[in-house]
GROMACS .gro file of C-alpha atoms in nm:
model
  381
    1MET     CA    1  -2.158  -1.814   1.732
    2SER     CA    2  -1.944  -2.124   1.754
    3PRO     CA    3  -1.554  -2.061   1.721
    4PHE     CA    4  -1.533  -2.397   1.533
    5LEU     CA    5  -1.546  -2.458   1.158
    6VAL     CA    6  -1.522  -2.769   0.956
    7PHE     CA    7  -1.439  -2.759   0.583
    8THR     CA    8  -1.596  -3.045   0.391
    9ASN     CA    9  -1.676  -3.189   0.056
   10GLY     CA   10  -1.348  -3.076  -0.099
   11ARG     CA   11  -1.010  -3.182  -0.228
   12ILE     CA   12  -0.749  -3.119   0.002
   13CYS     CA   13  -0.396  -3.050  -0.110
   14TYR     CA   14  -0.176  -3.267   0.102
   15HIS     CA   15   0.179  -3.357   0.042
   16GLY     CA   16   0.136  -3.305  -0.321
   17THR     CA   17  -0.168  -3.499  -0.367
   18PHE     CA   18  -0.537  -3.453  -0.341
   19GLN     CA   19  -0.707  -3.614  -0.043
   20LYS     CA   20  -1.069  -3.624   0.073
   21PHE     CA   21  -1.107  -3.549   0.457
   22PRO     CA   22  -1.262  -3.295   0.679
   23VAL     CA   23  -1.044  -2.994   0.811
   24TYR     CA   24  -1.149  -2.860   1.145
   25VAL     CA   25  -1.040  -2.509   1.273
   26ASP     CA   26  -1.071  -2.330   1.590
   27THR     CA   27  -1.109  -1.976   1.499
   28SER     CA   28  -1.032  -1.855   1.842
   29THR     CA   29  -0.683  -1.967   1.797
   30GLY     CA   30  -0.648  -1.952   1.422
   31LEU     CA   31  -0.527  -2.325   1.432
   32ILE     CA   32  -0.620  -2.645   1.263
   33ILE     CA   33  -0.758  -2.902   1.499
   34SER     CA   34  -0.832  -3.265   1.561
   35PRO     CA   35  -1.214  -3.359   1.510
   36PRO     CA   36  -1.409  -3.302   1.826
   37PRO     CA   37  -1.607  -3.575   1.985
   38THR     CA   38  -1.873  -3.720   1.764
   39SER     CA   39  -2.173  -3.640   2.008
   40ASN     CA   40  -2.077  -3.252   1.986
   41ARG     CA   41  -1.996  -3.206   1.614
   42ASN     CA   42  -2.341  -3.115   1.485
   43SER     CA   43  -2.435  -2.848   1.749
   44GLU     CA   44  -2.107  -2.679   1.789
   45ILE     CA   45  -1.945  -2.663   1.446
   46GLN     CA   46  -2.036  -2.439   1.155
   47THR     CA   47  -1.975  -2.632   0.820
   48VAL     CA   48  -1.828  -2.485   0.518
   49ASP     CA   49  -1.912  -2.672   0.204
   50LEU     CA   50  -1.642  -2.650  -0.052
   51GLN     CA   51  -1.846  -2.799  -0.334
   52ASN     CA   52  -1.578  -3.024  -0.443
   53ARG     CA   53  -1.357  -2.753  -0.495
   54ILE     CA   54  -0.977  -2.732  -0.392
   55LEU     CA   55  -0.861  -2.640  -0.037
   56ALA     CA   56  -0.488  -2.568  -0.031
   57PRO     CA   57  -0.237  -2.419   0.228
   58ALA     CA   58  -0.244  -2.049   0.154
   59PHE     CA   59   0.066  -1.972  -0.049
   60LEU     CA   60   0.397  -1.851   0.066
   61GLU     CA   61   0.558  -1.578  -0.121
   62LEU     CA   62   0.930  -1.596  -0.042
   63GLN     CA   63   1.072  -1.346  -0.274
   64THR     CA   64   0.897  -1.021  -0.362
   65ASN     CA   65   1.080  -0.682  -0.377
   66GLY     CA   66   0.724  -0.482  -0.411
   67ALA     CA   67   0.414  -0.436  -0.560
   68LEU     CA   68   0.127  -0.179  -0.626
   69GLY     CA   69   0.411   0.101  -0.676
   70VAL     CA   70   0.572   0.024  -0.368
   71HIS     CA   71   0.936  -0.082  -0.352
   72PHE     CA   72   1.061  -0.200  -0.025
   73THR     CA   73   1.381  -0.014  -0.040
   74LYS     CA   74   1.203   0.299  -0.044
   75PHE     CA   75   1.157   0.442   0.318
   76ASP     CA   76   0.954   0.765   0.390
   77GLY     CA   77   0.928   0.693   0.764
   78ALA     CA   78   0.795   0.405   0.971
   79GLU     CA   79   0.427   0.474   0.950
   80THR     CA   80   0.426   0.495   0.588
   81TYR     CA   81   0.626   0.201   0.557
   82LEU     CA   82   0.407   0.004   0.739
   83ARG     CA   83   0.083   0.130   0.592
   84ASN     CA   84   0.236   0.019   0.243
   85LEU     CA   85   0.307  -0.332   0.404
   86GLU     CA   86  -0.047  -0.358   0.483
   87ARG     CA   87  -0.166  -0.243   0.128
   88VAL     CA   88   0.079  -0.492  -0.032
   89SER     CA   89  -0.059  -0.768   0.221
   90ARG     CA   90  -0.416  -0.721   0.112
   91TRP     CA   91  -0.327  -0.728  -0.243
   92LEU     CA   92  -0.131  -1.052  -0.208
   93ALA     CA   93  -0.409  -1.203  -0.017
   94GLU     CA   94  -0.614  -1.155  -0.343
   95LYS     CA   95  -0.359  -1.395  -0.492
   96GLY     CA   96  -0.408  -1.662  -0.238
   97VAL     CA   97  -0.094  -1.565  -0.011
   98GLY     CA   98  -0.124  -1.611   0.352
   99SER     CA   99   0.243  -1.516   0.450
  100TRP     CA  100   0.506  -1.344   0.264
  101TRP     CA  101   0.887  -1.234   0.306
  102VAL     CA  102   0.984  -0.873   0.245
  103THR     CA  103   1.281  -0.892  -0.005
  104LEU     CA  104   1.528  -0.629   0.008
  105PRO     CA  105   1.779  -0.617  -0.269
  106THR     CA  106   2.118  -0.479  -0.205
  107VAL     CA  107   2.110  -0.111  -0.111
  108ARG     CA  108   2.323   0.126   0.096
  109GLY     CA  109   2.381   0.019   0.479
  110GLU     CA  110   2.184   0.311   0.615
  111VAL     CA  111   1.875   0.194   0.410
  112PHE     CA  112   1.905  -0.177   0.532
  113ARG     CA  113   1.922  -0.033   0.890
  114LYS     CA  114   1.620   0.182   0.873
  115GLU     CA  115   1.403  -0.089   0.724
  116LEU     CA  116   1.524  -0.362   0.924
  117THR     CA  117   1.435  -0.142   1.247
  118VAL     CA  118   1.072  -0.126   1.119
  119HIS     CA  119   1.052  -0.486   1.069
  120THR     CA  120   1.150  -0.567   1.435
  121SER     CA  121   0.858  -0.380   1.555
  122THR     CA  122   0.590  -0.555   1.336
  123ASP     CA  123   0.419  -0.889   1.352
  124SER     CA  124   0.189  -0.819   1.045
  125ILE     CA  125   0.147  -1.078   0.750
  126GLY     CA  126   0.461  -0.922   0.614
  127GLU     CA  127   0.686  -0.990   0.925
  128ARG     CA  128   0.975  -1.179   0.751
  129MET     CA  129   1.269  -1.052   0.557
  130THR     CA  130   1.505  -1.167   0.284
  131LEU     CA  131   1.808  -0.994   0.145
  132ASN     CA  132   1.916  -1.025  -0.202
  133VAL     CA  133   2.244  -0.896  -0.367
  134VAL     CA  134   2.185  -0.719  -0.699
  135ASP     CA  135   2.377  -0.406  -0.761
  136ALA     CA  136   2.752  -0.517  -0.783
  137SER     CA  137   2.866  -0.150  -0.692
  138LEU     CA  138   2.678  -0.201  -0.353
  139MET     CA  139   2.796  -0.555  -0.275
  140GLN     CA  140   2.991  -0.598   0.037
  141ILE     CA  141   3.309  -0.830   0.062
  142PRO     CA  142   3.247  -1.065   0.363
  143SER     CA  143   3.611  -1.038   0.468
  144HIS     CA  144   3.608  -0.657   0.471
  145SER     CA  145   3.286  -0.589   0.653
  146SER     CA  146   3.097  -0.742   0.948
  147ILE     CA  147   2.732  -0.827   0.990
  148LYS     CA  148   2.688  -0.538   1.214
  149GLU     CA  149   2.859  -0.272   0.978
  150ILE     CA  150   2.609  -0.366   0.709
  151TYR     CA  151   2.296  -0.454   0.879
  152GLY     CA  152   2.310  -0.269   1.223
  153ASP     CA  153   2.270  -0.404   1.575
  154GLU     CA  154   2.159  -0.739   1.708
  155GLU     CA  155   1.785  -0.636   1.721
  156SER     CA  156   1.779  -0.514   1.353
  157VAL     CA  157   1.984  -0.861   1.250
  158SER     CA  158   1.701  -1.029   1.407
  159ALA     CA  159   1.454  -0.970   1.157
  160ILE     CA  160   1.666  -1.131   0.872
  161LYS     CA  161   1.568  -1.475   0.780
  162LEU     CA  162   1.740  -1.545   0.453
  163ILE     CA  163   2.041  -1.391   0.284
  164THR     CA  164   2.173  -1.461  -0.072
  165ILE     CA  165   2.533  -1.457  -0.093
  166ALA     CA  166   2.775  -1.511  -0.394
  167PRO     CA  167   3.003  -1.789  -0.250
  168GLU     CA  168   3.293  -1.717  -0.460
  169VAL     CA  169   3.356  -1.388  -0.291
  170ASP     CA  170   3.629  -1.365  -0.037
  171GLY     CA  171   3.524  -1.452   0.301
  172SER     CA  172   3.185  -1.583   0.205
  173ILE     CA  173   3.226  -1.932   0.322
  174GLU     CA  174   3.311  -1.797   0.665
  175ARG     CA  175   3.014  -1.557   0.655
  176ILE     CA  176   2.779  -1.836   0.543
  177GLN     CA  177   2.903  -2.029   0.877
  178GLU     CA  178   2.825  -1.729   1.092
  179LEU     CA  179   2.486  -1.655   0.942
  180GLU     CA  180   2.394  -2.025   1.006
  181GLU     CA  181   2.511  -2.002   1.370
  182ARG     CA  182   2.252  -1.707   1.403
  183ASN     CA  183   1.978  -1.904   1.250
  184ILE     CA  184   1.971  -1.698   0.935
  185ARG     CA  185   1.948  -1.914   0.625
  186VAL     CA  186   2.157  -1.861   0.331
  187SER     CA  187   2.079  -1.894  -0.031
  188LEU     CA  188   2.349  -1.881  -0.307
  189GLY     CA  189   2.317  -1.654  -0.614
  190HIS     CA  190   2.387  -1.346  -0.799
  191SER     CA  191   2.710  -1.531  -0.850
  192SER     CA  192   2.967  -1.671  -1.124
  193ALA     CA  193   3.069  -1.939  -0.873
  194ASP     CA  194   3.172  -2.277  -1.010
  195PHE     CA  195   3.020  -2.614  -0.904
  196ASP     CA  196   3.284  -2.688  -0.665
  197THR     CA  197   3.245  -2.352  -0.488
  198GLY     CA  198   2.885  -2.421  -0.452
  199ILE     CA  199   2.947  -2.767  -0.298
  200ALA     CA  200   3.168  -2.595  -0.034
  201ALA     CA  201   2.906  -2.340   0.033
  202LEU     CA  202   2.658  -2.600   0.090
  203LYS     CA  203   2.878  -2.774   0.332
  204ALA     CA  204   2.937  -2.463   0.509
  205GLY     CA  205   2.544  -2.415   0.565
  206GLY     CA  206   2.406  -2.279   0.250
  207LYS     CA  207   2.026  -2.402   0.229
  208SER     CA  208   1.915  -2.319  -0.129
  209LEU     CA  209   1.992  -2.159  -0.470
  210THR     CA  210   1.802  -1.806  -0.550
  211HIS     CA  211   1.615  -1.797  -0.892
  212VAL     CA  212   1.812  -2.074  -1.035
  213PHE     CA  213   1.952  -2.018  -1.390
  214ASN     CA  214   1.903  -1.639  -1.358
  215ALA     CA  215   2.185  -1.406  -1.231
  216MET     CA  216   2.438  -1.700  -1.240
  217ASN     CA  217   2.665  -1.878  -1.498
  218PRO     CA  218   2.467  -2.083  -1.732
  219LEU     CA  219   2.439  -2.466  -1.710
  220HIS     CA  220   2.741  -2.605  -1.940
  221HIS     CA  221   2.773  -2.971  -1.969
  222ARG     CA  222   3.138  -2.956  -1.869
  223MET     CA  223   3.107  -2.647  -1.635
  224PRO     CA  224   2.762  -2.696  -1.442
  225GLY     CA  225   2.815  -2.406  -1.217
  226LEU     CA  226   2.551  -2.349  -0.939
  227ALA     CA  227   2.270  -2.451  -1.159
  228GLY     CA  228   2.423  -2.804  -1.172
  229LEU     CA  229   2.366  -2.829  -0.788
  230ILE     CA  230   2.001  -2.905  -0.851
  231ALA     CA  231   2.031  -3.256  -0.919
  232SER     CA  232   2.370  -3.316  -0.685
  233GLU     CA  233   2.381  -3.537  -0.404
  234GLU     CA  234   2.393  -3.217  -0.172
  235SER     CA  235   2.048  -3.142  -0.302
  236PRO     CA  236   1.986  -2.792  -0.211
  237TYR     CA  237   1.635  -2.615  -0.229
  238TYR     CA  238   1.621  -2.393  -0.524
  239SER     CA  239   1.381  -2.120  -0.643
  240VAL     CA  240   1.249  -2.049  -1.005
  241ILE     CA  241   1.065  -1.781  -1.146
  242ALA     CA  242   0.767  -1.947  -1.346
  243ASP     CA  243   0.691  -1.642  -1.543
  244GLY     CA  244   0.795  -1.763  -1.895
  245ILE     CA  245   1.031  -1.468  -1.932
  246HIS     CA  246   1.301  -1.545  -1.679
  247LEU     CA  247   1.290  -1.919  -1.776
  248HIS     CA  248   1.175  -2.081  -2.101
  249PRO     CA  249   0.896  -2.342  -2.012
  250ALA     CA  250   1.119  -2.620  -2.110
  251THR     CA  251   1.368  -2.490  -1.869
  252LEU     CA  252   1.125  -2.463  -1.586
  253ALA     CA  253   1.012  -2.830  -1.645
  254MET     CA  254   1.359  -2.947  -1.633
  255ALA     CA  255   1.412  -2.768  -1.315
  256TYR     CA  256   1.113  -2.886  -1.167
  257ARG     CA  257   1.167  -3.242  -1.248
  258ALA     CA  258   1.513  -3.255  -1.137
  259ASN     CA  259   1.400  -3.264  -0.753
  260SER     CA  260   1.046  -3.155  -0.716
  261PRO     CA  261   1.047  -3.166  -0.339
  262LYS     CA  262   1.328  -2.911  -0.320
  263CYS     CA  263   1.159  -2.663  -0.610
  264ILE     CA  264   1.026  -2.351  -0.487
  265LEU     CA  265   0.829  -2.118  -0.689
  266ILE     CA  266   0.890  -1.735  -0.634
  267THR     CA  267   0.775  -1.422  -0.825
  268ASP     CA  268   1.075  -1.191  -0.764
  269SER     CA  269   0.806  -0.920  -0.829
  270VAL     CA  270   0.889  -0.547  -0.834
  271GLU     CA  271   0.693  -0.252  -0.759
  272MET     CA  272   0.516  -0.255  -1.108
  273ALA     CA  273   0.326  -0.564  -1.012
  274GLY     CA  274  -0.041  -0.475  -1.000
  275LEU     CA  275   0.032  -0.155  -1.193
  276PRO     CA  276  -0.058  -0.077  -1.583
  277ASP     CA  277   0.201  -0.123  -1.844
  278GLY     CA  278   0.413   0.195  -1.892
  279LEU     CA  279   0.745   0.371  -1.791
  280TYR     CA  280   0.827   0.406  -1.425
  281PRO     CA  281   1.097   0.587  -1.225
  282GLY     CA  282   1.382   0.406  -1.053
  283HIS     CA  283   1.500   0.377  -0.671
  284ALA     CA  284   1.747   0.306  -0.448
  285GLN     CA  285   1.822  -0.046  -0.621
  286ILE     CA  286   1.775   0.053  -0.993
  287PRO     CA  287   1.876   0.427  -1.073
  288HIS     CA  288   1.719   0.418  -1.421
  289GLN     CA  289   1.386   0.451  -1.572
  290GLN     CA  290   1.190   0.093  -1.577
  291ARG     CA  291   0.971  -0.015  -1.863
  292LYS     CA  292   0.675  -0.265  -1.778
  293THR     CA  293   0.530  -0.462  -2.055
  294GLY     CA  294   0.298  -0.732  -1.924
  295ASN     CA  295   0.484  -0.937  -1.662
  296LYS     CA  296   0.846  -0.823  -1.803
  297VAL     CA  297   1.013  -0.509  -1.658
  298THR     CA  298   1.348  -0.394  -1.803
  299ILE     CA  299   1.573  -0.100  -1.782
  300GLU     CA  300   1.444   0.150  -2.036
  301GLY     CA  301   1.621   0.122  -2.379
  302THR     CA  302   1.771  -0.220  -2.279
  303GLU     CA  303   1.661  -0.595  -2.256
  304THR     CA  304   1.815  -0.616  -1.904
  305LEU     CA  305   1.548  -0.783  -1.680
  306ILE     CA  306   1.478  -0.617  -1.347
  307GLY     CA  307   1.224  -0.840  -1.199
  308SER     CA  308   0.866  -0.989  -1.267
  309CYS     CA  309   0.522  -0.862  -1.227
  310CYS     CA  310   0.390  -1.224  -1.220
  311SER     CA  311   0.170  -1.341  -0.919
  312ILE     CA  312   0.233  -1.658  -0.718
  313ASP     CA  313  -0.092  -1.807  -0.823
  314GLU     CA  314   0.019  -1.745  -1.195
  315CYS     CA  315   0.340  -1.921  -1.130
  316VAL     CA  316   0.135  -2.224  -0.974
  317ARG     CA  317  -0.080  -2.238  -1.292
  318ASN     CA  318   0.231  -2.199  -1.524
  319LEU     CA  319   0.425  -2.478  -1.350
  320VAL     CA  320   0.117  -2.724  -1.419
  321GLN     CA  321   0.100  -2.621  -1.786
  322TRP     CA  322   0.460  -2.620  -1.865
  323SER     CA  323   0.602  -2.925  -1.672
  324GLY     CA  324   0.266  -3.151  -1.671
  325CYS     CA  325   0.256  -3.182  -1.295
  326SER     CA  326  -0.057  -3.193  -1.109
  327LEU     CA  327  -0.208  -2.870  -0.930
  328ALA     CA  328  -0.152  -3.029  -0.599
  329GLN     CA  329   0.205  -3.103  -0.700
  330ALA     CA  330   0.248  -2.726  -0.805
  331VAL     CA  331   0.088  -2.602  -0.498
  332ARG     CA  332   0.330  -2.791  -0.301
  333CYS     CA  333   0.610  -2.569  -0.466
  334ALA     CA  334   0.441  -2.262  -0.321
  335THR     CA  335   0.359  -2.400   0.026
  336GLU     CA  336   0.519  -2.689   0.175
  337ASN     CA  337   0.863  -2.679   0.012
  338ILE     CA  338   0.916  -2.326   0.120
  339ALA     CA  339   0.798  -2.408   0.455
  340ASN     CA  340   1.041  -2.691   0.478
  341MET     CA  341   1.324  -2.488   0.353
  342MET     CA  342   1.269  -2.219   0.614
  343GLU     CA  343   1.215  -2.455   0.878
  344ILE     CA  344   0.863  -2.296   0.991
  345GLY     CA  345   0.647  -2.549   1.141
  346ASP     CA  346   0.328  -2.333   1.203
  347ARG     CA  347   0.205  -2.299   0.839
  348GLY     CA  348   0.237  -2.416   0.484
  349MET     CA  349   0.061  -2.749   0.510
  350ILE     CA  350  -0.282  -2.860   0.615
  351ASN     CA  351  -0.183  -3.058   0.939
  352GLU     CA  352  -0.329  -3.032   1.289
  353GLY     CA  353  -0.159  -2.763   1.493
  354ARG     CA  354  -0.071  -2.536   1.188
  355ARG     CA  355  -0.230  -2.212   1.119
  356ALA     CA  356  -0.565  -2.253   0.928
  357ASP     CA  357  -0.428  -2.046   0.631
  358PHE     CA  358  -0.578  -2.159   0.311
  359VAL     CA  359  -0.662  -2.075  -0.047
  360LEU     CA  360  -0.972  -2.211  -0.221
  361LEU     CA  361  -0.891  -2.290  -0.577
  362ASP     CA  362  -1.091  -2.411  -0.886
  363ASP     CA  363  -0.976  -2.686  -1.111
  364THR     CA  364  -0.768  -2.443  -1.312
  365GLY     CA  365  -0.580  -2.286  -1.005
  366GLN     CA  366  -0.780  -1.975  -1.000
  367VAL     CA  367  -0.813  -1.806  -0.654
  368LEU     CA  368  -1.153  -1.822  -0.530
  369GLU     CA  369  -1.112  -1.735  -0.167
  370THR     CA  370  -0.826  -1.679   0.079
  371TRP     CA  371  -0.861  -1.754   0.462
  372ILE     CA  372  -0.602  -1.656   0.741
  373GLY     CA  373  -0.621  -1.782   1.080
  374GLY     CA  374  -0.977  -1.944   1.009
  375THR     CA  375  -1.104  -1.601   0.892
  376GLN     CA  376  -1.199  -1.534   0.535
  377VAL     CA  377  -1.000  -1.240   0.400
  378TYR     CA  378  -1.074  -1.248   0.047
  379ARG     CA  379  -1.342  -1.389  -0.195
  380LYS     CA  380  -1.359  -1.339  -0.541
  381GLN     CA  381  -1.653  -1.146  -0.684
   0.00000   0.00000   0.00000
C-alpha cells in the first residue's frame, strides 16, 4: 500500500479562509508534502474524497486541567499518570484535538516536581505543559523563591512551555525576563494588575493574557486593567473561554473583534469534562466538593467558578454563533493563532512540511474525523 495520500474535493481552512486545493501527505513521515510529479500521481497515491466537507488543522488545546475524572494535579505514580494522559488524549481526539498542553494549576512544589518528572520522559500527544496560578495561598512571590525551588532541576523545568504570572507581584518583571531567556512563554493573569503594569510586563517578555476578563480586574473606562491590553499597541495574544458561562456572548464577540489574529480559544476544562452532572470531590487545587451542571462547575454551595466542561470544538461553534465570524476564522483561533503564540512551526496550519494533523468538519463545525500524522484516529459513528 502506498504511503502517500491526497485529500481532494474539500474546503481547506487556510489562514482564516476557505480555499480549494489538494492536500498531499506522506504517512511514512506524517507530514504534509508538495505534490509529486504528475506522471506518478495516479499509481502511487491514495485519494481521500472529502465530499465538499471542511478540512482544518487539528485543534490545539492550550489550557486543560483535566477530563474524564482525571485532574492533572493528582499523582498516583508515573505509570498511572501516563495511562491517564493516554485516555484523555483519545477523548480529546474525538473533539478534533491533535495536540494539547497539560495544565497544572498552582499546587505545592513537591506536586509540581513529581509531575514535571513524568513529562520530561514522555513524547505523547500530551507532551507539553502550562502552569496556571489559582490558589493564592500557594502562590510564590518571585522575589522570595527561585525557579529551581518551585519546579525542580533543569530537566524538570525543560518540560514547562508556558507559565501564567501576576505581574504586579514583587519580582515578577524580573522573573518574566528570566523565563523568557529560558524559552518559557509567559502569560499574564490571575491578577489585579493595572494597565501600565501590564505594559511593563509585555515589554519584559510577556506574550499573552490568560482567559481575558476572568480572574483579573474588570474592564473599566478609566481603569482598563489587563483586559484593556487586547486592543493596545503592544497587542498580546489573549485567550478566551467561549462557553457562555465565563464570558457573556457579547463580551466574547467584543474580545474577538478587538484583534482576531491574536484571539485564542481555550476550554480551561476540569476533570468533570466528559462526565455526567453531579457532585464530585476536590483535589490538590480545590479542597472542596465541586458541582457540575452542564458545562458549569462551581464550588458546592457557591457560585464560584472552578473551570469549564466545554470542549474546544464547542468553543469554535460558539464563537461562530456569537461573534458572526466564519467557521474558518473561528478555527484559526483554535489552531494557527496558538501555534504562532507558542512559536511551534510543525503543526497548527495546513502547510507543506507541517504535521498532517487534521480535523474534518461539517458545515456546522461538528467533528466528523480526526487525523494525526496522516492516520485517521477518530471517525464519528
